[in-house]
Coordinates of C-alpha atoms and ligand atoms in Angstrom, one line a residue:
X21 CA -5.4 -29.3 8.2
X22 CA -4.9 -31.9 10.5
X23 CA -3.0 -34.7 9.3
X24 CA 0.1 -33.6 11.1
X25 CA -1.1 -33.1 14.6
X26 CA 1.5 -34.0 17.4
X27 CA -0.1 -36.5 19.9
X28 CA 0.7 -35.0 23.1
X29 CA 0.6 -37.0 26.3
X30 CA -2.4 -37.4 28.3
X31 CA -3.5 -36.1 31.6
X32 CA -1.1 -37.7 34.0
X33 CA -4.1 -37.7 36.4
X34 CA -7.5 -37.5 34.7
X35 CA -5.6 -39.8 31.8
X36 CA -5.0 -42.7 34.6
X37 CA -9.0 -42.9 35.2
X38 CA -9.2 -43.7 31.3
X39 CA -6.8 -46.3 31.6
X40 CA -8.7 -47.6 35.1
X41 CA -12.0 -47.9 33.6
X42 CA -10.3 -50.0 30.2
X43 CA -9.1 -52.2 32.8
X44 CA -10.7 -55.7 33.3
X45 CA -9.3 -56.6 36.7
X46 CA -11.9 -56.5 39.3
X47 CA -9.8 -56.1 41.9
X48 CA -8.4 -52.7 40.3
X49 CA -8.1 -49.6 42.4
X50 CA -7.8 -46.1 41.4
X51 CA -5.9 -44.2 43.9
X52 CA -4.8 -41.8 41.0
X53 CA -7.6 -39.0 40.6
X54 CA -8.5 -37.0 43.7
X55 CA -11.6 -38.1 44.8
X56 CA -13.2 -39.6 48.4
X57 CA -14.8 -42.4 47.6
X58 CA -17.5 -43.9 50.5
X59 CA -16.7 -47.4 52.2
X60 CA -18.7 -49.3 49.5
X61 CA -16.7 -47.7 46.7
X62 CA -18.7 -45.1 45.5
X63 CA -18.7 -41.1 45.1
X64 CA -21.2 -40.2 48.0
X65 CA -24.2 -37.7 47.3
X66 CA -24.1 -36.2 50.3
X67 CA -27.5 -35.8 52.1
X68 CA -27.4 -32.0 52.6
X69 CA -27.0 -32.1 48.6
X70 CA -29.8 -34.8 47.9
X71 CA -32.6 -32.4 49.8
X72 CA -31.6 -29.3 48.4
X73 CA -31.8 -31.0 45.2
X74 CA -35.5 -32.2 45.8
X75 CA -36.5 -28.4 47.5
X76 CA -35.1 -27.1 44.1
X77 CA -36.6 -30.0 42.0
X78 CA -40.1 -29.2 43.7
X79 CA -39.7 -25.2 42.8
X80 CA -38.8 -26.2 39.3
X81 CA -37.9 -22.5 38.3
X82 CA -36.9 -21.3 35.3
X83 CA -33.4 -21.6 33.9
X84 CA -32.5 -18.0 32.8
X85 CA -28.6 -16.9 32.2
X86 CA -26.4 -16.4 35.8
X87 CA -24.6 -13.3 35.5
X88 CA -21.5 -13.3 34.0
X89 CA -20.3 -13.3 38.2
X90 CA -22.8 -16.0 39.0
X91 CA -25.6 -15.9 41.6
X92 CA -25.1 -13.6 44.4
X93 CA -26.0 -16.1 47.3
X94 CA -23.2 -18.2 46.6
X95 CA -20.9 -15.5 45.9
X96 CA -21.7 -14.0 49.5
X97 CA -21.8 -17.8 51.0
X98 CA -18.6 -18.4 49.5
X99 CA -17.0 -15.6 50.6
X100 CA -18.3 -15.9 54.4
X101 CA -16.7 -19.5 54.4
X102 CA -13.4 -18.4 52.6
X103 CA -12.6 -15.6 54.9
X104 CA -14.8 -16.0 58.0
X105 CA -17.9 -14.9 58.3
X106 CA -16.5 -11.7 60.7
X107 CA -13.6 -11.1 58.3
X108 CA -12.9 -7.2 58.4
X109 CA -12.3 -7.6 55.0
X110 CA -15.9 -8.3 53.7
X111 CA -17.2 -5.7 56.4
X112 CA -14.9 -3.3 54.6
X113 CA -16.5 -4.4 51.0
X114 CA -12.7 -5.3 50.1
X115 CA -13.6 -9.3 48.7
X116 CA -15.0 -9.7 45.0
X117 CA -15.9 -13.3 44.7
X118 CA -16.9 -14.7 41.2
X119 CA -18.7 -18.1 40.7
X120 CA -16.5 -20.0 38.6
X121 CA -16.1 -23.7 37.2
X122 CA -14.6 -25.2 39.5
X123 CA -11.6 -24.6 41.1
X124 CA -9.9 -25.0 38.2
X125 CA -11.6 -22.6 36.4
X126 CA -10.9 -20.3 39.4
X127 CA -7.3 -20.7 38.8
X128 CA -7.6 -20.0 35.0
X129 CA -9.6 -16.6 35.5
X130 CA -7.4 -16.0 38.2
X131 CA -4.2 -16.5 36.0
X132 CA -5.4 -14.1 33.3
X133 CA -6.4 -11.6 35.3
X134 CA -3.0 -11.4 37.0
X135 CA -1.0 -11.7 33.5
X136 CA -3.2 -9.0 32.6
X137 CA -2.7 -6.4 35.7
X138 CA 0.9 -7.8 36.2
X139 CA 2.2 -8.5 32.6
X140 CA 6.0 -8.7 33.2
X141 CA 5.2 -10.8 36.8
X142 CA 6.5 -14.6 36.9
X143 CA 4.6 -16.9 39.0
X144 CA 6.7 -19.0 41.5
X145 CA 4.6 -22.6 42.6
X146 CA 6.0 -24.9 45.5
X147 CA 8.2 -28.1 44.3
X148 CA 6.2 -30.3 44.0
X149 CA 2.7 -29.2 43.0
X150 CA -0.7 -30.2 41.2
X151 CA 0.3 -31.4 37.8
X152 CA -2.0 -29.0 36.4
X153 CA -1.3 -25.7 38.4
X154 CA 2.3 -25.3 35.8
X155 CA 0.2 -25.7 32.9
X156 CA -2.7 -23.2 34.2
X157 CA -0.4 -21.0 34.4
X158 CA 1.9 -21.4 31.4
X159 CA -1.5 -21.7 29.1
X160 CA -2.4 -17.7 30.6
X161 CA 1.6 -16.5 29.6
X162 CA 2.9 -17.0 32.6
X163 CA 7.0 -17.8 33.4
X164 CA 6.4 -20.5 36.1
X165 CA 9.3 -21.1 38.5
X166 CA 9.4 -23.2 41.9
X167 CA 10.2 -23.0 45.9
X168 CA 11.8 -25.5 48.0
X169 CA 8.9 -27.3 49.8
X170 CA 9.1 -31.0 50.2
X171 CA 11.7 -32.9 52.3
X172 CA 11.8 -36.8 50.3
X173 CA 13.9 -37.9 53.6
X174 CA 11.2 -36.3 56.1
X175 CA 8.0 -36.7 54.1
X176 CA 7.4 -33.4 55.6
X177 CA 7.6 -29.9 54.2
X178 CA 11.3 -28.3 54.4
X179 CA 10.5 -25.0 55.6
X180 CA 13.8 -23.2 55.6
X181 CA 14.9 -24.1 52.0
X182 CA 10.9 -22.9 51.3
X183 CA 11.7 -19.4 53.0
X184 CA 15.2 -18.9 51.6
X185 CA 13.8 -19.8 47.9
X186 CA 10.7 -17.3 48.7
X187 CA 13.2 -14.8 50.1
X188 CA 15.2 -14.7 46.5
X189 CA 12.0 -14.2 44.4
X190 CA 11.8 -10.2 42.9
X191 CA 9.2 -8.0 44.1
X192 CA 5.7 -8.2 42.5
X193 CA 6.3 -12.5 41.9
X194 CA 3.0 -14.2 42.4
X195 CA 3.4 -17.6 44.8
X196 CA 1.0 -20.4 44.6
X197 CA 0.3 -21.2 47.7
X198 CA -1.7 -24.3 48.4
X199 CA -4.3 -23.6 52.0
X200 CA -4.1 -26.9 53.7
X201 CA -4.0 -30.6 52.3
X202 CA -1.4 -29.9 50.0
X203 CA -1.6 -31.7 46.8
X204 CA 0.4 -33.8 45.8
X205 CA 2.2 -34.2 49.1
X206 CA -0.2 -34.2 51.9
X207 CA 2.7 -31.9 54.0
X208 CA 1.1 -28.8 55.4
X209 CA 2.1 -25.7 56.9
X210 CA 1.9 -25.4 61.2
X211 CA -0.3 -21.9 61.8
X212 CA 3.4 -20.7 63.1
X213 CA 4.6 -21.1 59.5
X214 CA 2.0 -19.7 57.7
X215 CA 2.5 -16.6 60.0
X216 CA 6.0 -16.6 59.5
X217 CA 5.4 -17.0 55.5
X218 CA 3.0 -13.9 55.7
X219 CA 5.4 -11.9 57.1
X220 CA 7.9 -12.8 54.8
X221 CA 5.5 -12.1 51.4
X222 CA 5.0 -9.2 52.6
X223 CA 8.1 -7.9 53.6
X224 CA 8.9 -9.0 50.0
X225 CA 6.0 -7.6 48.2
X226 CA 5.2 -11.3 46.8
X227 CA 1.7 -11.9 45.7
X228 CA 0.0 -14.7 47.0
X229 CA -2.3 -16.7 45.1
X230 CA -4.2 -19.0 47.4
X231 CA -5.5 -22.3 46.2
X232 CA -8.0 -23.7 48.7
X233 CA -8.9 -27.1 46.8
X234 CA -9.6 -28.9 50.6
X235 CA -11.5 -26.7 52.9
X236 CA -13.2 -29.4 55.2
X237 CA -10.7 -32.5 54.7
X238 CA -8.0 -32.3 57.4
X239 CA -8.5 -30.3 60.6
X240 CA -12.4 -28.5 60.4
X241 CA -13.8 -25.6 58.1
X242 CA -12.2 -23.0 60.2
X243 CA -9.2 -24.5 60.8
X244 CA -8.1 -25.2 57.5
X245 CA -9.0 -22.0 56.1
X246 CA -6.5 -20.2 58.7
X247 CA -3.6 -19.6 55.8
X248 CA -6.6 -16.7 54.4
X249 CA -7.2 -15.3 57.4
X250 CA -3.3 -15.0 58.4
X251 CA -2.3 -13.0 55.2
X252 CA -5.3 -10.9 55.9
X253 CA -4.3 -10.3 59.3
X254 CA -0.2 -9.5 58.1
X255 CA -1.5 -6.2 56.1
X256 CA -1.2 -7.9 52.4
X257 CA -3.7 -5.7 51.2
X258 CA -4.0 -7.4 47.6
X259 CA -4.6 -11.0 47.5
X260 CA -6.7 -13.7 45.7
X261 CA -8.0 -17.1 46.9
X262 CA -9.7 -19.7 44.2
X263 CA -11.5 -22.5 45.9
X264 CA -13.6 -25.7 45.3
X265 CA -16.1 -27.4 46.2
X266 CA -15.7 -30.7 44.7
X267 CA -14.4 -32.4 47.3
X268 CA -16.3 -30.9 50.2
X269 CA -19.8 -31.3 48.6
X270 CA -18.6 -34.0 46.9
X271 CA -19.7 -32.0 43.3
X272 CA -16.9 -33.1 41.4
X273 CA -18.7 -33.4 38.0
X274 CA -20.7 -29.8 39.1
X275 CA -17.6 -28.1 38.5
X276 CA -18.2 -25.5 41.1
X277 CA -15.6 -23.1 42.5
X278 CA -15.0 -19.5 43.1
X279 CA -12.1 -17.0 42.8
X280 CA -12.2 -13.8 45.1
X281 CA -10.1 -11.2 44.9
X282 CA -8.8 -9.0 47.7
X283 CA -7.9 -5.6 47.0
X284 CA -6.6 -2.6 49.0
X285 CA -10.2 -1.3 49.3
X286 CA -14.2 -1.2 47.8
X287 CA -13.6 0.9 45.2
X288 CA -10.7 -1.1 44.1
X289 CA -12.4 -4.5 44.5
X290 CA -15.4 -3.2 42.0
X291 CA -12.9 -2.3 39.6
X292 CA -10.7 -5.4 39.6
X293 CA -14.2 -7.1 39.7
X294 CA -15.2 -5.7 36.7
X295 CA -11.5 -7.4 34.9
X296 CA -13.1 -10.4 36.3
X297 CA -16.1 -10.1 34.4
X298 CA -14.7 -9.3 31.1
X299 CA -12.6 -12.0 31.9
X300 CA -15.2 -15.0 32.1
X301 CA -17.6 -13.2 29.3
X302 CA -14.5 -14.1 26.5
X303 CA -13.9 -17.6 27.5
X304 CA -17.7 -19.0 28.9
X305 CA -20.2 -16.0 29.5
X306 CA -21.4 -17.0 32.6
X307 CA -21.1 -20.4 34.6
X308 CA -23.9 -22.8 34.9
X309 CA -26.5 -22.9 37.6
X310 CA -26.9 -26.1 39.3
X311 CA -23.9 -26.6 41.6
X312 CA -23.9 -23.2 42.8
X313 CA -27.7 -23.7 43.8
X314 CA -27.2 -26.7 45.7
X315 CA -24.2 -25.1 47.5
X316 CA -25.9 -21.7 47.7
X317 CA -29.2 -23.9 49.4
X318 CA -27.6 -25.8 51.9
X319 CA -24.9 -22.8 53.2
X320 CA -27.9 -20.6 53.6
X321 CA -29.9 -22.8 55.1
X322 CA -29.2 -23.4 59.0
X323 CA -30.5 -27.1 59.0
X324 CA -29.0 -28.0 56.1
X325 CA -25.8 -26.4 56.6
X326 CA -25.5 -28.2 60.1
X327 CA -26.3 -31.6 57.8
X328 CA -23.6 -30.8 55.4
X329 CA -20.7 -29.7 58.1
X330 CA -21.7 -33.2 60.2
X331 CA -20.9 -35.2 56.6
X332 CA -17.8 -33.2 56.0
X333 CA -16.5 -33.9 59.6
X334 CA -17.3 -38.0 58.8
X335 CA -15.5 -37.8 55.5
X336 CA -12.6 -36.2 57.0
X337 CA -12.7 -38.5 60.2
X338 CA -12.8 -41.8 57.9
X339 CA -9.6 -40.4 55.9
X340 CA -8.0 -40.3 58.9
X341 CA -8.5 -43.2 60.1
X342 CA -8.1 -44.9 56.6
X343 CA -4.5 -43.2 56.9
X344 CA -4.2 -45.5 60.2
X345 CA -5.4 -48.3 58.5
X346 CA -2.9 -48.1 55.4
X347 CA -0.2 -47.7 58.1
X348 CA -1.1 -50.4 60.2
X349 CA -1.7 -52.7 57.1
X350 CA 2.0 -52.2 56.1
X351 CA 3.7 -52.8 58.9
X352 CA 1.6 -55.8 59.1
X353 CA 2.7 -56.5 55.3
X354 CA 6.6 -56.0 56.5
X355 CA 6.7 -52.3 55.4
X356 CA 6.9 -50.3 58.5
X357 CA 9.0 -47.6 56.7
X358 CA 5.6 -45.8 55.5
X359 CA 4.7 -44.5 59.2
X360 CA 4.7 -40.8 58.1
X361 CA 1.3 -41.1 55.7
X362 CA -0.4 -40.9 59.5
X363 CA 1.2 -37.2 59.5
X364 CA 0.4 -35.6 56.1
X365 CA -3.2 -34.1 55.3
X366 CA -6.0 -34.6 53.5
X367 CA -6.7 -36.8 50.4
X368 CA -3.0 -37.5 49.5
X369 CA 0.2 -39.0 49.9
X370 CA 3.3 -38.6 48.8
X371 CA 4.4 -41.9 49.0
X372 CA 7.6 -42.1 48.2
X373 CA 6.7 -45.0 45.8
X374 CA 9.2 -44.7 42.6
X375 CA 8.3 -45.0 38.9
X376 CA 9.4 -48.1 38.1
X377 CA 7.5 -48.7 41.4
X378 CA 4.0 -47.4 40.5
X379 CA 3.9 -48.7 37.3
X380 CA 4.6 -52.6 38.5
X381 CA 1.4 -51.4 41.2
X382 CA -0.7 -51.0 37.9
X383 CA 1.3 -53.6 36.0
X384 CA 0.8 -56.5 38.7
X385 CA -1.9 -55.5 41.2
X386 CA -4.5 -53.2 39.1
X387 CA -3.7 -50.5 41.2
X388 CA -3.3 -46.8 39.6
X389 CA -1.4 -44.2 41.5
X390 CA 0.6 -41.1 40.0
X391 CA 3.7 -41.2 38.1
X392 CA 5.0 -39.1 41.3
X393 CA 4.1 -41.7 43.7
X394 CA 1.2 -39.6 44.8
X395 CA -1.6 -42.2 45.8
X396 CA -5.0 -40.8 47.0
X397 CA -5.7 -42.5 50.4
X398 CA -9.4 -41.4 49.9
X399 CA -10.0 -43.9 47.5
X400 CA -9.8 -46.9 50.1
X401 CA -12.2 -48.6 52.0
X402 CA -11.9 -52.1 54.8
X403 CA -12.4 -54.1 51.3
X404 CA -9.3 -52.9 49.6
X405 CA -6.8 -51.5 52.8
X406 CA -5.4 -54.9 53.1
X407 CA -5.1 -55.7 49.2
X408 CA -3.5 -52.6 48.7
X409 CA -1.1 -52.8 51.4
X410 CA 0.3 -55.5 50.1
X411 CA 0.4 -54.7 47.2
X412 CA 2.6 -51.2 48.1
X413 CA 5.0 -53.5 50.3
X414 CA 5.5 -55.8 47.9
X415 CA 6.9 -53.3 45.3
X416 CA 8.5 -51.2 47.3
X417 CA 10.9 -54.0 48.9
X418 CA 11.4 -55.8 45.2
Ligands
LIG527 C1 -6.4 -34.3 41.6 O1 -5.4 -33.7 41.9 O2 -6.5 -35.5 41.4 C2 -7.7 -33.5 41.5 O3 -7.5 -32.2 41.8 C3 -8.4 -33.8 40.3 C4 -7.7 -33.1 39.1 O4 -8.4 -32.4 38.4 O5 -6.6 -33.4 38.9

């Protein structure tokens, strides 16, 4: 049966960690994959995490099935964070959150359940996006088309080609909207936009389909999740956000996410809920326990949360100023043309680097950024800032 399977490409992010870790180099660097790494190189266990995990070590309780939803205290945790705790819309009983594997898997269940209420709807994502968020959404039967959003001369988002493209999409279209650090470009929204975006969806009757991936890494917890609270507040009364919290707990290999769904009212939310739940039961059951325990333990916990939110802010701080670094490092390299990485957001830039460019990075220096030219800042530390630097300058004048 299988001796003439096509090869197909591999994953033009996970597949550059493969090729990282083949690689004998030791002064390699993987700015590819989208992960913060801490200044000695490695993935950080966050504190907050490491005592919830010896509390819930010490209780050793048994390991029954989650529901097919997951475990209620991280469903009502998550949905506090996502929407603010005094969000009229969880007084109103309007939010079903699900526990889901990460926030990938929060885009998948996501995906189905819209192809499955909205059969004939195409799903419109910004230009440029996650590599993955096309193929989510092709693999659950969706038509996936794109909107303006990314200025190359700017570096910066190009807002009126974004709301002319939104403006020309049919009624019922679903748009991908990514909350704050957007991925791959680090080019965010201003709150003025996102207003002026809301409005326009829902003059429209556009869906939006909010992927939070970031909450934490640019601006504060609050901050970055304004983009939910804005369409709330514009009347859409039939939404969904998936979110993650790899990067903000630092749970990558957890796979830990949520999707919640927003609908016109309670009864409404149940019944979508209960789509939701037929929807996870065909393709995993119910999602594992651990992460959403450890996430669960430390939001609902007022010492530990205070822990947690005091990590966040340093990881988000030392990006920043790891942006300033790479900046500084390149005009002290002779490339003063990358200024604009101290503007963008989050783990990401969009460097501008070409092809031919990133591929001599790898080729020459050991260093693995995205085909795109997307290079993941958070994966620097004072060891490698200079290396890399000059590495980057060094390609992109040759
Ligand atoms: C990324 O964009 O690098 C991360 O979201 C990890 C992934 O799954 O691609």
């Amino acid at each position: 049966f299988f001796a003439n399977v096509e090869l197909v490409p591999g994953d033009p992010i996970l597949g550059l960690t493969e090729a990282y870790n083949a690689d004998s180099r030791s002064t390699k660097v993987n700015l590819g994959v989208g992960i913060y790494y801490d200044e000695s190189g490695r993935i950080p266990l966050l504190r907050a995490v490491k005592q919830i995990e010896q509390q819930l070590a010490d209780e050793a309780k048994p390991r029954g099935y989650l529901p097919i939803d997951g475990l209620p205290a991280y469903n009502q945790a998550t949905r506090e964070l996502v929407f603010g705790k005094d969000s009229p819309l969880l007084a109103a009983g309007r939010v079903a959150t699900s526990q889901t594997i990460g926030g990938s898997g929060a885009l998948r269940v996501g995906a189905d359940l819209l192809h499955r209420l909205l059969p004939h709807a195409t799903i419109a994502i910004s230009n440029p996006s996650w590599e993955n968020h096309r193929a989510v959404f092709g693999a659950a039967g969706f038509e996936v088309v794109e909107y303006s959003y990314f200025d190359p001369t700017t570096h910066g988002v190009d807002f009126d080609a974004m709301l002319a493209d939104l403006g020309k999409l049919q009624p019922g279209t679903v748009v991908l909207l990514h909350a704050c650090c957007h991925n791959p470009t680090g080019a965010d929204l201003t709150v003025a936009q996102w207003k002026q975006v809301a409005e326009l969806l829902k003059d429209r009757q556009l869906f939006p389909f909010i992927d939070m991936a970031y909450q934490g890494f640019d601006k504060g917890i609050s901050e970055d999740g304004a983009a939910v609270r804005i369409i709330a507040e514009a009347g859409i009364d039939s939404f969904v956000v998936a979110n993650s919290y790899s990067k903000s707990f630092s749970l990558y290999g957890e796979r830990i996410g949520a999707l919640s769904v927003v609908a016109p009212d309670a009864a409404s939310a149940k019944a979508v809920q209960s789509q939701v739940k037929r929807i996870i039961r065909t393709i995993y059951s119910s999602p594992s326990n651990h992460g959403a325990a450890l996430v669960a333990g430390v939001l609902n916990s007022v010492e530990l949360r205070q822990v947690w939110e005091a990590e966040l802010t340093e990881m988000r701080e030392r990006i920043h100023a790891l942006r300033h670094g790479l900046v500084e490092n390149l005009v002290a390299a002779g490339a003063p043309e990358f200024a604009f990485i101290n503007d963008q957001a989050g783990m990401f830039s969009y460097s501008g680097l070409t092809r031919p460019q990133v591929d001599r990075l790898r080729d020459e220096f050991g260093i693995y950024a995205v085909g795109t030219g997307r290079i993941c800042v958070a994966a620097l530390n004072q060891g490698n800032l200079a290396y890399v630097a000059k590495a980057v300058a060094t390609v992109a004048k040759g």
